[in-house]
Amino acid sequence: MMRIALRMAARGLGNTAPNPSVGAVIADETTGEIIARGWTQPGGRPHAETEAIRRAGDRARGRTLYVTLEPCAHFGKTPPCADAIIAAGLRRVVVGVADPDPRTAGQGIARLKAAGIVVTGHVCEDEARWMTLGHILRVTARRPFVTLKLATDAQGQIAPGDGTAPCWVTGPQARAAGHKLRAESDAILIGAGTLRADDPELTCRLPGLAARSPIRVVLAGRQPLDPKAKLLAGAATIPVLVIRSGAALVQDHDLASAGAEVIECPGHGLEPALERLAARGITRLLVEGGPSVWKSFAAAGAVDEVALFMAGSPGEIAAAEALRRHVGAVTLQPADRRPAGSDTMWLLRPVATSAT
């Protein structure tokens, strides 16, 4: 039942910021019947628990709720989910992972127990934590969950852009998988070099998912940017953030007039920029490049996952070499390997936080 709840949570990834994407299932334990399912709705509310309760109606009474994250205990734009669970008459609640948000942090579970509800915790905890890691890191480390996305040819080389469009090294299925990663992210980040080399749009172009295009972020340093870049053409619809860092900041009035928001982060290093993104409610950040940006994230210890697309069917040694060449010395292990048409997609994660 918790694994079904985790699948429900996956539906909302990239679509619920600043709230976490949570999944919930209401079931009859005596028969195994699933009565209702819920997941965090677009924009972050209704929350998964209240959505499942709404769908179950009176049939929720006396049943069991499986939820991937501890129910909230604070009043925000909606009342606490813990109170909704109590009011619905649920008999038992099974929780995947505790919520470190200080507004809840154990209080949701305590409130349920005080109302006589049986609570079981730590069920599929590794998977639930991984699903919710963007929220957890935003609360505890003041940064988003970071996925680096790389695409290389079979020899692990990246094709340079010609200044007008990206040069593809993988096929359409691999590119579609990359667009799915965009849809599951709150924001997508590139460096100024990638903007100049590829002039990308950075939108999600999968059928039916155009509305899931993430916020576009350019890590610009001190160099001027072209206000006629493609991604700025749609800035009124899909926001563009330009992060300026370094001692001598450049004022980009043309970029602002083109619809981008210019954020100044004096000093060096990624930490101030990541803090600013987290403060805006961004929980999941997809970093698409290029190599200097990937290496800067690795050097800052801000890599939670790498999605490596390689042409053909290279083995683990080739994937490790491509990772070393373009990202640097990071301690990651393969968490998944799957075909993407005629190409291969590797998911690599730190040993300490790999889901089981």
XYZ file of N, CA and C in Angstrom, residues 42-229:
564
model
N -1.762 20.312 -8.012
C -0.925 21.368 -8.587
C -0.928 22.638 -7.734
N 0.272 23.184 -7.556
C 0.422 24.361 -6.724
C 0.610 24.041 -5.253
N 0.489 22.749 -4.886
C 0.768 22.354 -3.509
C -0.425 22.102 -2.627
N -1.632 22.306 -3.126
C -2.834 22.052 -2.347
C -4.020 21.833 -3.275
N -4.990 21.031 -2.832
C -5.076 20.333 -1.551
C -3.940 19.330 -1.360
N -3.659 19.058 -0.086
C -2.640 18.083 0.244
C -3.159 16.669 -0.047
N -2.227 15.724 -0.101
C -2.577 14.353 -0.484
C -3.607 13.738 0.462
N -3.433 13.945 1.770
C -4.334 13.332 2.743
C -5.765 13.825 2.583
N -5.922 15.140 2.472
C -7.278 15.681 2.348
C -7.901 15.313 1.012
N -7.071 15.183 -0.026
C -7.576 14.762 -1.326
C -8.081 13.321 -1.260
N -7.328 12.437 -0.607
C -7.766 11.048 -0.468
C -9.030 10.957 0.385
N -9.083 11.740 1.452
C -10.271 11.738 2.320
C -11.489 12.238 1.552
N -11.311 13.268 0.746
C -12.430 13.792 -0.061
C -12.954 12.717 -0.999
N -12.055 11.977 -1.613
C -12.473 10.950 -2.557
C -13.120 9.765 -1.849
N -12.664 9.465 -0.638
C -13.224 8.323 0.096
C -14.581 8.639 0.688
N -14.810 9.898 1.074
C -16.067 10.267 1.709
C -16.253 9.535 3.025
N -17.482 9.092 3.288
C -17.776 8.414 4.551
C -17.063 7.076 4.680
N -16.591 6.524 3.572
C -15.934 5.215 3.627
C -14.551 5.297 4.273
N -14.072 6.499 4.539
C -12.780 6.622 5.220
C -12.864 6.201 6.684
N -14.039 6.323 7.276
C -14.183 6.061 8.715
C -13.813 4.611 9.036
N -12.919 4.465 10.019
C -12.514 3.154 10.477
C -11.456 2.487 9.622
N -10.990 3.171 8.580
C -10.030 2.581 7.666
C -8.599 3.021 8.004
N -7.663 2.593 7.146
C -6.251 2.904 7.341
C -5.775 3.830 6.236
N -5.015 4.855 6.639
C -4.403 5.789 5.695
C -2.914 5.508 5.606
N -2.420 5.317 4.398
C -0.985 5.196 4.136
C -0.545 6.503 3.489
N 0.461 7.157 4.066
C 0.888 8.460 3.539
C 2.412 8.528 3.547
N 2.988 9.071 2.481
C 4.443 9.026 2.315
C 5.184 9.968 3.250
N 4.542 11.046 3.705
C 5.169 12.034 4.594
C 4.257 12.305 5.771
N 4.849 12.510 6.930
C 4.085 12.819 8.137
C 3.052 13.921 7.876
N 1.793 13.705 8.253
C 0.766 14.735 8.046
C 1.120 16.023 8.768
N 0.848 17.142 8.124
C 1.208 18.440 8.697
C 0.354 18.748 9.923
N 0.913 19.559 10.804
C 0.236 19.904 12.061
C 0.045 21.402 12.212
N 0.317 22.178 11.169
C 0.258 23.636 11.286
C -0.797 24.215 10.340
N -1.268 25.381 10.681
C -2.184 26.121 9.824
C -1.374 26.924 8.818
N -1.599 26.683 7.541
C -1.016 27.490 6.479
C -2.154 28.093 5.691
N -2.147 27.858 4.388
C -3.284 28.281 3.575
C -4.440 27.299 3.696
N -4.167 26.130 4.284
C -5.199 25.144 4.585
C -5.013 24.668 6.025
N -6.065 24.112 6.647
C -5.929 23.606 8.017
C -5.007 22.385 8.052
N -4.566 21.980 9.252
C -3.653 20.838 9.363
C -4.280 19.552 8.853
N -3.490 18.772 8.129
C -3.965 17.473 7.654
C -4.233 16.526 8.824
N -3.457 16.672 9.904
C -3.693 15.817 11.073
C -5.116 15.986 11.581
N -5.605 17.217 11.597
C -6.979 17.464 12.054
C -7.993 16.860 11.096
N -7.723 16.924 9.794
C -8.638 16.347 8.804
C -8.710 14.829 8.957
N -7.577 14.205 9.277
C -7.537 12.753 9.467
C -8.364 12.368 10.683
N -8.222 13.126 11.750
C -8.990 12.854 12.969
C -10.483 13.009 12.702
N -10.836 14.094 12.018
C -12.252 14.357 11.732
C -12.858 13.292 10.829
N -12.041 12.688 9.960
C -12.549 11.675 9.037
C -12.780 10.329 9.717
N -12.296 10.169 10.946
C -12.521 8.936 11.677
C -11.646 7.780 11.260
N -10.489 8.074 10.689
C -9.568 7.007 10.310
C -9.050 6.297 11.560
N -8.873 4.988 11.460
C -8.486 4.194 12.626
C -6.978 4.111 12.789
N -6.268 4.047 11.660
C -4.824 3.826 11.693
C -4.177 4.648 10.586
N -2.950 5.130 10.863
C -2.184 5.880 9.874
C -0.797 5.277 9.782
N -0.370 4.971 8.564
C 0.958 4.424 8.302
C 1.754 5.489 7.564
N 2.918 5.854 8.123
C 3.708 6.986 7.623
C 5.020 6.484 7.043
N 5.411 7.064 5.906
C 6.685 6.705 5.297
C 7.863 7.349 5.998
N 7.883 8.697 6.038
C 9.022 9.407 6.597
C 8.518 10.601 7.407
N 9.233 10.932 8.484
C 8.876 12.074 9.315
C 9.184 13.375 8.581
N 8.459 14.423 8.917
C 8.638 15.734 8.299
C 9.557 16.585 9.176
N 10.719 17.036 8.666
C 11.615 17.856 9.482
C 11.194 19.311 9.591
N 10.165 19.713 8.854
C 9.689 21.093 8.944
C 9.357 21.393 10.405
N 9.977 22.420 11.011
C 9.749 22.680 12.441
C 8.291 22.961 12.784
N 7.481 23.321 11.800
C 6.060 23.559 12.071
C 5.299 22.251 12.289
N 5.909 21.122 11.878
C 5.295 19.808 12.090
C 6.222 18.944 12.936
N 7.344 18.484 12.375
C 8.430 17.787 13.087
C 7.954 16.938 14.262
N 7.162 15.920 13.984
C 6.689 15.018 15.019
C 5.356 15.411 15.616
N 4.962 16.664 15.455
C 3.705 17.109 16.049
C 2.489 16.515 15.347
N 2.632 16.249 14.027
C 1.524 15.630 13.312
C 1.236 14.244 13.846
N 2.289 13.447 14.031
C 2.125 12.104 14.572
C 1.613 12.162 16.010
N 2.155 13.074 16.799
C 1.718 13.200 18.199
C 0.242 13.555 18.284
N -0.226 14.425 17.400
C -1.638 14.828 17.422
C -2.541 13.643 17.078
N -2.103 12.811 16.121
C -2.893 11.634 15.759
C -2.965 10.652 16.925
N -1.835 10.408 17.565
C -1.819 9.470 18.693
C -2.673 9.976 19.846
N -2.626 11.287 20.068
C -3.438 11.855 21.157
C -4.928 11.661 20.904
N -5.311 11.549 19.632
C -6.717 11.349 19.284
C -7.093 9.868 19.269
N -6.160 8.993 19.648
C -6.449 7.567 19.719
C -6.218 6.816 18.421
N -5.589 7.449 17.451
C -5.304 6.799 16.177
C -4.004 6.012 16.297
N -3.991 4.785 15.805
C -2.786 3.957 15.806
C -1.871 4.452 14.690
N -0.621 4.739 15.014
C 0.325 5.255 14.025
C 1.498 4.294 13.898
N 1.801 3.927 12.673
C 2.969 3.103 12.363
C 3.879 3.917 11.455
N 5.153 4.035 11.838
C 6.067 4.863 11.070
C 7.170 4.072 10.392
N 7.960 4.761 9.570
C 9.170 4.229 8.939
C 8.881 3.086 7.959
N 7.753 3.139 7.285
C 7.409 2.109 6.306
C 7.883 2.573 4.926
N 8.707 1.772 4.277
C 9.356 2.170 3.007
C 10.049 3.525 3.191
N 10.733 3.664 4.321
C 11.280 4.966 4.691
C 12.322 5.475 3.698
N 13.199 4.605 3.204
C 14.226 5.053 2.264
C 13.596 5.620 0.999
N 12.610 4.897 0.449
C 11.945 5.363 -0.760
C 11.179 6.653 -0.510
N 10.493 6.721 0.642
C 9.719 7.917 0.961
C 10.632 9.123 1.166
N 11.772 8.895 1.800
C 12.712 9.995 1.988
C 13.234 10.476 0.641
N 13.555 9.534 -0.242
C 14.068 9.928 -1.551
C 13.021 10.727 -2.326
N 11.778 10.295 -2.266
C 10.701 10.996 -2.953
C 10.539 12.416 -2.423
N 10.814 12.616 -1.140
C 10.559 13.892 -0.474
C 11.834 14.676 -0.237
N 12.956 14.238 -0.811
C 14.240 14.813 -0.451
C 14.348 16.295 -0.809
N 13.677 16.735 -1.863
C 13.709 18.161 -2.184
C 13.164 19.004 -1.051
N 12.045 18.576 -0.477
C 11.456 19.275 0.676
C 12.378 19.187 1.887
N 12.926 18.004 2.130
C 13.781 17.816 3.293
C 15.015 18.706 3.208
N 15.660 18.744 2.040
C 16.858 19.569 1.884
C 16.528 21.051 1.958
N 15.399 21.447 1.424
C 15.016 22.859 1.489
C 14.848 23.304 2.937
N 14.306 22.420 3.775
C 14.069 22.760 5.179
C 15.349 22.663 5.994
N 16.169 21.636 5.740
C 17.319 21.375 6.610
C 18.622 21.970 6.101
N 18.777 22.097 4.784
C 20.040 22.574 4.209
C 19.885 23.854 3.407
N 18.690 24.367 3.308
C 18.395 25.610 2.579
C 18.870 25.541 1.126
N 18.629 24.384 0.510
C 18.931 24.247 -0.917
C 17.972 23.228 -1.510
N 17.794 23.237 -2.837
C 16.946 22.230 -3.467
C 17.667 20.895 -3.635
N 16.906 19.878 -3.946
C 17.438 18.609 -4.438
C 17.997 18.861 -5.827
N 19.203 18.380 -6.101
C 19.884 18.713 -7.357
C 20.145 17.450 -8.169
N 19.662 17.449 -9.409
C 19.971 16.405 -10.378
C 20.792 17.017 -11.505
N 21.961 16.448 -11.784
C 22.733 16.842 -12.954
C 22.309 15.964 -14.122
N 22.042 16.586 -15.269
C 21.644 15.825 -16.464
C 22.711 15.988 -17.534
N 23.287 14.856 -17.970
C 24.330 14.848 -18.979
C 23.884 13.999 -20.161
N 24.329 14.367 -21.348
C 24.110 13.550 -22.534
C 25.419 13.482 -23.309
N 25.885 12.272 -23.595
C 27.164 12.091 -24.279
C 27.013 11.077 -25.415
N 28.001 11.060 -26.281
C 28.044 10.009 -27.295
C 28.584 8.734 -26.650
N 28.768 7.693 -27.446
C 29.190 6.405 -26.891
C 30.576 6.452 -26.269
N 31.398 7.438 -26.682
C 32.745 7.597 -26.117
C 32.766 8.537 -24.915
N 31.586 8.999 -24.503
C 31.513 9.882 -23.353
C 31.793 11.335 -23.660
N 31.753 11.705 -24.958
C 32.011 13.083 -25.350
C 30.706 13.860 -25.489
N 30.760 15.152 -25.166
C 29.614 16.041 -25.308
C 29.765 16.837 -26.587
N 28.706 16.877 -27.388
C 28.764 17.631 -28.645
C 28.564 19.110 -28.353
N 29.499 19.969 -28.774
C 29.326 21.404 -28.537
C 28.262 21.994 -29.448
N 27.525 22.989 -28.929
C 26.543 23.683 -29.744
C 27.222 24.644 -30.705
N 26.444 25.077 -31.704
C 26.998 26.001 -32.704
C 26.529 27.433 -32.508
N 25.907 27.700 -31.366
C 25.427 29.047 -31.082
C 23.995 29.292 -31.500
N 23.380 28.321 -32.191
C 22.000 28.496 -32.634
C 21.062 27.432 -32.088
N 21.582 26.237 -31.823
C 20.745 25.137 -31.339
C 21.647 24.046 -30.781
N 21.109 23.201 -29.888
C 21.903 22.097 -29.374
C 22.222 21.095 -30.486
N 23.329 20.380 -30.330
C 23.688 19.277 -31.232
C 23.380 17.979 -30.499
N 22.517 17.148 -31.084
C 22.054 15.955 -30.392
C 23.067 14.825 -30.522
N 23.322 14.130 -29.425
C 24.188 12.956 -29.447
C 23.404 11.688 -29.108
N 22.150 11.843 -28.679
C 21.287 10.708 -28.379
C 20.007 10.832 -29.192
N 19.228 9.751 -29.218
C 18.036 9.692 -30.044
C 16.807 10.286 -29.380
N 15.654 10.224 -30.082
C 14.431 10.873 -29.597
C 13.909 10.302 -28.287
N 14.051 8.987 -28.060
C 13.559 8.423 -26.798
C 14.359 8.939 -25.611
N 15.666 9.060 -25.771
C 16.491 9.599 -24.691
C 16.140 11.063 -24.437
N 15.913 11.807 -25.508
C 15.552 13.218 -25.322
C 14.181 13.347 -24.650
N 13.262 12.433 -24.967
C 11.956 12.447 -24.305
C 12.106 12.169 -22.810
N 13.002 11.231 -22.464
C 13.246 10.955 -21.039
C 13.828 12.180 -20.349
N 14.685 12.928 -21.062
C 15.218 14.162 -20.506
C 14.135 15.201 -20.293
N 13.160 15.269 -21.191
C 12.058 16.212 -21.023
C 11.158 15.804 -19.856
N 11.049 14.510 -19.606
C 10.294 14.063 -18.430
C 10.978 14.539 -17.152
N 12.303 14.521 -17.141
C 13.022 15.060 -15.984
C 12.695 16.540 -15.798
N 12.571 17.273 -16.890
C 12.184 18.680 -16.783
C 10.803 18.820 -16.137
N 9.865 17.979 -16.566
C 8.509 18.057 -16.027
C 8.465 17.728 -14.544
N 9.432 16.953 -14.058
C 9.470 16.560 -12.651
C 10.308 17.506 -11.801
N 10.739 18.612 -12.377
C 11.595 19.566 -11.670
C 10.867 20.891 -11.500
N 11.203 21.603 -10.433
C 10.646 22.938 -10.221
C 11.392 23.983 -11.032
N 12.676 23.741 -11.280
C 13.501 24.693 -12.024
C 14.575 23.938 -12.761
N 15.056 24.540 -13.849
C 16.132 23.972 -14.650
C 17.219 25.025 -14.792
N 18.476 24.638 -14.619
C 19.572 25.597 -14.568
C 20.633 25.269 -15.613
N 21.136 26.312 -16.265
C 22.298 26.195 -17.147
C 23.251 27.336 -16.818
N 24.461 27.230 -17.356
C 25.415 28.318 -17.233
C 25.360 29.217 -18.449
N 26.034 30.355 -18.351
C 26.053 31.308 -19.463
C 26.692 30.704 -20.703
N 27.662 29.802 -20.529
C 28.310 29.180 -21.670
C 27.341 28.331 -22.477
N 26.490 27.567 -21.797
C 25.492 26.760 -22.495
C 24.472 27.646 -23.200
N 24.101 28.752 -22.560
C 23.164 29.673 -23.205
C 23.741 30.196 -24.517
N 25.026 30.557 -24.506
C 25.644 31.090 -25.723
C 25.866 29.991 -26.772
N 26.232 28.793 -26.326
C 26.555 27.724 -27.276
C 25.317 27.100 -27.907
N 24.252 26.918 -27.109
C 23.083 26.174 -27.585
C 21.849 27.035 -27.836
N 21.778 28.204 -27.199
C 20.584 29.050 -27.256
C 19.318 28.207 -27.047
N 19.226 27.475 -25.922
C 18.104 26.549 -25.709
C 16.847 27.273 -25.217
N 15.704 26.591 -25.377
C 14.446 27.110 -24.818
C 14.215 26.604 -23.401
N 14.698 25.399 -23.110
C 14.589 24.785 -21.779
C 13.138 24.582 -21.353
N 12.284 24.212 -22.288
C 10.890 23.915 -21.984
C 10.654 22.413 -22.046
N 9.534 21.970 -21.503
C 9.137 20.573 -21.614
C 8.251 20.442 -22.848
N 8.697 19.664 -23.811
C 7.957 19.563 -25.066
C 7.348 18.175 -25.271
N 7.056 17.480 -24.174
C 6.314 16.232 -24.270
C 4.836 16.540 -24.471
N 4.120 15.763 -25.275
C 2.694 16.030 -25.501
C 1.907 16.081 -24.197
N 1.180 17.158 -24.008
C 0.341 17.315 -22.817
C 1.057 17.819 -21.591
N 2.378 18.004 -21.657
C 3.129 18.418 -20.471
C 3.793 19.778 -20.640
N 3.380 20.532 -21.645
C 3.988 21.849 -21.846
C 3.798 22.736 -20.622
N 2.659 22.582 -19.943
C 2.393 23.400 -18.759
C 3.282 23.017 -17.587
N 3.982 21.897 -17.683
C 4.873 21.462 -16.614
C 6.302 21.947 -16.837
N 6.508 22.867 -17.787
C 7.852 23.406 -18.006
C 8.316 24.125 -16.751
N 9.534 23.841 -16.288
C 10.005 24.448 -15.034
C 10.488 25.876 -15.236
N 10.676 26.572 -14.135
C 11.334 27.878 -14.158
C 12.722 27.710 -14.763
N 13.117 28.625 -15.657
C 14.448 28.565 -16.258
C 15.402 29.469 -15.487
N 16.580 28.949 -15.161
C 17.578 29.677 -14.379
C 18.895 29.697 -15.141
N 19.497 30.875 -15.245
C 20.815 30.998 -15.875
C 21.803 31.474 -14.820
N 22.837 30.675 -14.580
C 23.912 31.052 -13.663
C 24.928 31.826 -14.486
N 24.895 33.147 -14.358
C 25.548 33.993 -15.358
C 26.904 34.530 -14.959
N 27.286 34.492 -13.721
C 28.562 35.092 -13.345
C 28.571 36.577 -13.649
N 29.651 37.057 -14.294
C 29.770 38.496 -14.566
C 29.642 38.826 -16.047
N 29.464 37.814 -16.906
C 29.455 38.062 -18.338
C 28.083 38.551 -18.812
N 28.054 39.440 -19.786
C 26.763 39.897 -20.324
C 26.076 38.791 -21.103
N 24.754 38.807 -21.116
C 23.961 37.815 -21.832
C 23.186 38.486 -22.959
N 22.825 37.689 -23.943
C 22.084 38.200 -25.093
C 20.605 38.328 -24.733
N 20.045 39.543 -24.720
C 18.625 39.688 -24.386
C 17.697 39.085 -25.432
N 18.258 38.645 -26.597
C 17.444 38.028 -27.633
C 17.482 36.497 -27.568
N 18.026 35.949 -26.507
C 18.080 34.492 -26.351
C 16.672 33.907 -26.386
